[in-house]
PDB file of C-alpha atoms and ligand atoms in Angstrom:
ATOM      1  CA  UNK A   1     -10.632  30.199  -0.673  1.00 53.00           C
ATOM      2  CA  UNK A   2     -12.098  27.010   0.102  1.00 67.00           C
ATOM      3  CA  UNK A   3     -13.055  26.597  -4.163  1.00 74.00           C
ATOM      4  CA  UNK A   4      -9.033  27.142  -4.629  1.00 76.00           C
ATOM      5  CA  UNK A   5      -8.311  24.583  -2.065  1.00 84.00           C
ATOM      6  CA  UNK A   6     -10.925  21.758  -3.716  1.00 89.00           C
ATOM      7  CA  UNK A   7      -9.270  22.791  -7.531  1.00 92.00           C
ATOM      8  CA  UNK A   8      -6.022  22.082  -5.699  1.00 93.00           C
ATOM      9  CA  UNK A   9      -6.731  18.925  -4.272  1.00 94.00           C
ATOM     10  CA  UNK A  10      -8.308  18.103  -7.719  1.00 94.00           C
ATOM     11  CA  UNK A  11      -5.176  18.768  -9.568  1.00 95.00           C
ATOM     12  CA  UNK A  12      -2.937  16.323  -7.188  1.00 96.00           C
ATOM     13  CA  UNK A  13      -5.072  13.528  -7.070  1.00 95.00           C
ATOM     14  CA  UNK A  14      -5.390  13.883 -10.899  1.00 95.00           C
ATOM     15  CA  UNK A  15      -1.648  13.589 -11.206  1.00 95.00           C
ATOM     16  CA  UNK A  16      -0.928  11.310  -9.078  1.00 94.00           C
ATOM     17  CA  UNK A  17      -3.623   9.249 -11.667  1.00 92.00           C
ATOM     18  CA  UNK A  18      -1.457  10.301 -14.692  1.00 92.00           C
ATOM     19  CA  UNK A  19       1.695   8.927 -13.053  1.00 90.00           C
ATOM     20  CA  UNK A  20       0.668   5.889 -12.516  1.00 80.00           C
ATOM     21  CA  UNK A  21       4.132   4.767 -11.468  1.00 84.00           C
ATOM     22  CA  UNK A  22       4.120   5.476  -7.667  1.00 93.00           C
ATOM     23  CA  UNK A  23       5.224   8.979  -7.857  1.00 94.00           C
ATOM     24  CA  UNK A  24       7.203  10.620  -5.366  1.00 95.00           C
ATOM     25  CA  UNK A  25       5.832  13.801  -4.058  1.00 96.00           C
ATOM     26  CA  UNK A  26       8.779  15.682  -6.030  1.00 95.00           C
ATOM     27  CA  UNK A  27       7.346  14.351  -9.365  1.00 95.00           C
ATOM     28  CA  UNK A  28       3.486  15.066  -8.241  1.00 96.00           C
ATOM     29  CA  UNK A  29       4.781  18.579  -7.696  1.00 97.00           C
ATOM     30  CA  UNK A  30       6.288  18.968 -10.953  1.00 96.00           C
ATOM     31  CA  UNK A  31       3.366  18.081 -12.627  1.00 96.00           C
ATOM     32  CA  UNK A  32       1.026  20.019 -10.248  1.00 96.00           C
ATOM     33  CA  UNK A  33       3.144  22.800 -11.759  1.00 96.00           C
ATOM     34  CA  UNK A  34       2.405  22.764 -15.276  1.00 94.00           C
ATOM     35  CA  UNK A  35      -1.383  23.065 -14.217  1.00 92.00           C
ATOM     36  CA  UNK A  36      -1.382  25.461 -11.902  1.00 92.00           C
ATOM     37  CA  UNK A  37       1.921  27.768 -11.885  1.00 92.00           C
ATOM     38  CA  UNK A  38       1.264  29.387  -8.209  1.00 92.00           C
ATOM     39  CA  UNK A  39       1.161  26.620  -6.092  1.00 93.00           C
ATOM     40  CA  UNK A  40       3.515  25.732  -4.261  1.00 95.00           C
ATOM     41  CA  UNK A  41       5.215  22.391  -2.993  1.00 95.00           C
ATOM     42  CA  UNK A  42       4.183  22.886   0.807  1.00 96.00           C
ATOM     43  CA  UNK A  43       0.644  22.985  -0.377  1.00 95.00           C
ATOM     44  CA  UNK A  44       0.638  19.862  -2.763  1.00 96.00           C
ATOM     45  CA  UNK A  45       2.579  17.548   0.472  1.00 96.00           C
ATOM     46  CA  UNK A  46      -0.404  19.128   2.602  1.00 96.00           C
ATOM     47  CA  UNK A  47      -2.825  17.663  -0.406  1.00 96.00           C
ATOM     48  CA  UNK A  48      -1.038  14.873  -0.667  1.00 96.00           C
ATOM     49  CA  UNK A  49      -0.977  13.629   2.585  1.00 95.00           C
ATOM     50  CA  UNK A  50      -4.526  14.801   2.676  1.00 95.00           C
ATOM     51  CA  UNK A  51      -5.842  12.571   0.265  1.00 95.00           C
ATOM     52  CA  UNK A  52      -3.983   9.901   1.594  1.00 94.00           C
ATOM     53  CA  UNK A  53      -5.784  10.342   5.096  1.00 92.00           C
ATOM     54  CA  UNK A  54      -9.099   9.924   3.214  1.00 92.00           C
ATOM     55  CA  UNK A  55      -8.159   6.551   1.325  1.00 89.00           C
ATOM     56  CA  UNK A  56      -8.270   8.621  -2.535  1.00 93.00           C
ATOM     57  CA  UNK A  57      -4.301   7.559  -2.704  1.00 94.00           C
ATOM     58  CA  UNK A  58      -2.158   5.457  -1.314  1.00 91.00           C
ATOM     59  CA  UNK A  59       0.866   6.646   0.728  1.00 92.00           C
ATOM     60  CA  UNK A  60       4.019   3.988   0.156  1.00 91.00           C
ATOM     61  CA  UNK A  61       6.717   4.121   2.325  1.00 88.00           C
ATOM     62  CA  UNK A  62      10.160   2.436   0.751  1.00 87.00           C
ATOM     63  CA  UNK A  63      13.419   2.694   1.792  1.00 82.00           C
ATOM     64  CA  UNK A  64      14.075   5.257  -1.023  1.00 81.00           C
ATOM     65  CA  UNK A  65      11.260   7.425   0.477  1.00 88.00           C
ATOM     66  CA  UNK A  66       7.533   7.982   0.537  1.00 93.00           C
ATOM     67  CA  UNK A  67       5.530   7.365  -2.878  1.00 94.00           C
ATOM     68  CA  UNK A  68       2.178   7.518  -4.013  1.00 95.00           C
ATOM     69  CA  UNK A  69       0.111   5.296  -5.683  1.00 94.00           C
ATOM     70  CA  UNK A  70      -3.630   5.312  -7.281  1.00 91.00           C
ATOM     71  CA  UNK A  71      -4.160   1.990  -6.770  1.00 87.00           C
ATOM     72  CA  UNK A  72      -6.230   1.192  -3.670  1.00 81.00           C
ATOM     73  CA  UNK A  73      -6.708  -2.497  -4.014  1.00 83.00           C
ATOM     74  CA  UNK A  74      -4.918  -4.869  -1.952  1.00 83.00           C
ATOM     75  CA  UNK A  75      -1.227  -5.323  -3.108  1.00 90.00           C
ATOM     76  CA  UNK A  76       2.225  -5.580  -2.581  1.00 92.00           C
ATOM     77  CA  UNK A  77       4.967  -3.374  -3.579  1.00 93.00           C
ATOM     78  CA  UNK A  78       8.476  -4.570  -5.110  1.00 94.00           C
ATOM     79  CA  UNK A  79      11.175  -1.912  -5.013  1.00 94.00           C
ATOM     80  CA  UNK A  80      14.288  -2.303  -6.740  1.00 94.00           C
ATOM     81  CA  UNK A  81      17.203  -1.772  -4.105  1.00 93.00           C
ATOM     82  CA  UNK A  82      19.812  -0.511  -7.073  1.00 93.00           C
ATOM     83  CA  UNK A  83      17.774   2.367  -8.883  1.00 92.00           C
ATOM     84  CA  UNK A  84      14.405   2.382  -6.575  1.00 90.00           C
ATOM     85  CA  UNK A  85      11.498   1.737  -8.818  1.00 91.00           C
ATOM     86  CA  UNK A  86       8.338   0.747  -7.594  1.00 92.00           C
ATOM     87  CA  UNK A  87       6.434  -2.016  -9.371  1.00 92.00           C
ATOM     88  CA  UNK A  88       2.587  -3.596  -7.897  1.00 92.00           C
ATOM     89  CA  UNK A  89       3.009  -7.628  -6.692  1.00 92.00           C
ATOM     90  CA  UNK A  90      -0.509  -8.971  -6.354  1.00 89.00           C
ATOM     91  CA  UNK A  91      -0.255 -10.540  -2.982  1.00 85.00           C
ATOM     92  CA  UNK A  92      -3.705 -12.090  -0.967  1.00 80.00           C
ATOM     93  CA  UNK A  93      -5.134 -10.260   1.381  1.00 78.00           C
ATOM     94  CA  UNK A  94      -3.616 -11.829   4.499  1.00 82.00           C
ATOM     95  CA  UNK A  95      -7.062 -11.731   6.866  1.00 86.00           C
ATOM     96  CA  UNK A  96      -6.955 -14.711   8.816  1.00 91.00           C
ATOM     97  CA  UNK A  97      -3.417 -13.702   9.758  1.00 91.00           C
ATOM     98  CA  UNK A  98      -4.937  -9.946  10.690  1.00 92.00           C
ATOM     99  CA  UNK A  99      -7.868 -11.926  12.830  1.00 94.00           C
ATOM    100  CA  UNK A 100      -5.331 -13.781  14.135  1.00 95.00           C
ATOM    101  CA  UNK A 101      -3.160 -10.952  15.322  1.00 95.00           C
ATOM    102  CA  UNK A 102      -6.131  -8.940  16.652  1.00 96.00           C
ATOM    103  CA  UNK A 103      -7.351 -11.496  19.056  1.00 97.00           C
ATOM    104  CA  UNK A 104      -3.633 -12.072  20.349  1.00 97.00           C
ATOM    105  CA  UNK A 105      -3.032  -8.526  20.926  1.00 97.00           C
ATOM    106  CA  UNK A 106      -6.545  -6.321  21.102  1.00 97.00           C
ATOM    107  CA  UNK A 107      -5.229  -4.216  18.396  1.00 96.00           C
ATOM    108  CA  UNK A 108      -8.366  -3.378  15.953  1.00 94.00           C
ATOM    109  CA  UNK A 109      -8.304  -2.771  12.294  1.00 88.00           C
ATOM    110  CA  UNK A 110      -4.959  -4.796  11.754  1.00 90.00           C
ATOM    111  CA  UNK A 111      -3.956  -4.421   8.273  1.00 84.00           C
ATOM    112  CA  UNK A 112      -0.537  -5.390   6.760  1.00 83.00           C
ATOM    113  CA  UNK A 113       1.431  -3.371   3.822  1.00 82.00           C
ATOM    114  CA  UNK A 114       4.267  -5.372   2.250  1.00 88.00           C
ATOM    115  CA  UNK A 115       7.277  -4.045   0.748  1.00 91.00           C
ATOM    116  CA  UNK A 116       9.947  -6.276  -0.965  1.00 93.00           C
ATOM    117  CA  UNK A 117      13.052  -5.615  -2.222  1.00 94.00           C
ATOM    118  CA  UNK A 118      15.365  -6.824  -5.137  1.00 96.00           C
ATOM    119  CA  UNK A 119      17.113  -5.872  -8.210  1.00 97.00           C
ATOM    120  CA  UNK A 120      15.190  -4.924 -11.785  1.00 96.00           C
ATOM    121  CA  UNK A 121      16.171  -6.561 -14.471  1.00 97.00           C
ATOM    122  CA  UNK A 122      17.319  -3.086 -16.064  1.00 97.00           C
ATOM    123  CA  UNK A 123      19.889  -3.054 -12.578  1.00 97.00           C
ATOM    124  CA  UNK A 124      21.116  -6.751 -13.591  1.00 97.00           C
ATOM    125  CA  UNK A 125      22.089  -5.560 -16.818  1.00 96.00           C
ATOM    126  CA  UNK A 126      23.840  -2.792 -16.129  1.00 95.00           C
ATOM    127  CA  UNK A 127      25.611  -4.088 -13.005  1.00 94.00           C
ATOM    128  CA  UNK A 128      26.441  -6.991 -15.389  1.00 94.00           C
ATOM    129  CA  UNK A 129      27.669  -4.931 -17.691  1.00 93.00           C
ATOM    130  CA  UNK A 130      29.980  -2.762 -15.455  1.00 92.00           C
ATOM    131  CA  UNK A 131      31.090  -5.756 -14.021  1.00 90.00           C
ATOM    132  CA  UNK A 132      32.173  -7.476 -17.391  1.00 86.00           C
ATOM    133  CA  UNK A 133      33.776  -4.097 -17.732  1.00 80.00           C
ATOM    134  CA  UNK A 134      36.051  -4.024 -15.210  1.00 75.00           C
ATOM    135  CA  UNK A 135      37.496  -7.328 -15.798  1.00 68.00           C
ATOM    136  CA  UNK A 136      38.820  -6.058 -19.178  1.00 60.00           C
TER     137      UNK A 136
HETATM  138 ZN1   ZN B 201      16.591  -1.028 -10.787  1.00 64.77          ZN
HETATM  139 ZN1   ZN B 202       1.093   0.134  -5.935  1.00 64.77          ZN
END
């Protein structure tokens, strides 16, 4: 049992490598699935979430719902409110502000995850587009 469960974890982290695009866990199943026909989707969110406790993947929570990403270094996320894709922002770590916070409050281990909003440049041009549209 407990080999099964480490092949398992194996094949979601390696997926959520392969899609490199901040997955959801839909997708991560999906794939999971052409690997390994058996398992099922309660057991890759279990893994998911899993890995995510240990720091292997990142768990991103946008207002289109929670995604997964590889990347572990410090960054921002930019989501696009219109069709909801995920792109990295390299943002600075913001420590001083995290000291800063810590010695106001006594909270420990303040970190800060940033998501931001706007509208791809795929969105523009179709909302451009449907707007020029109408106007005919
Ligand atoms: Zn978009
Ligand atoms: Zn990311």
């Amino acid at each position: 049992m407990e080999r099964r469960n480490t092949r398992q974890r194996q094949l979601v982290l390696e997926a959520v490598q392969e899609l490199c695009d901040h997955p959801t866990a839909d997708e991560i199943y999906l794939r999971v699935r052409e690997q390994d026909d058996h398992i099922s989707r309660g057991t890759v969110y279990r893994n998911l979430h899993l890995l995510a406790d240990t720091g292997e993947i990142l768990s991103v929570k946008t207002p289109g719902g929670e995604r997964f990403d590889r990347r572990m270094d410090h960054h921002a996320h930019l989501v696009c409110s219109e069709c909801g894709t995920v792109i990295d922002v390299p943002m600075s770590k913001q420590d001083d502000f995290c000291r800063q916070i810590e010695r106001s409050t006594g909270y420990a281990s303040v970190s800060t995850s940033t998501i931001l909003t706007g509208v791809c440049p795929a969105c523009q041009e179709r909302l451009r587009k449907a707007a020029g549209a109408e106007q005919r």
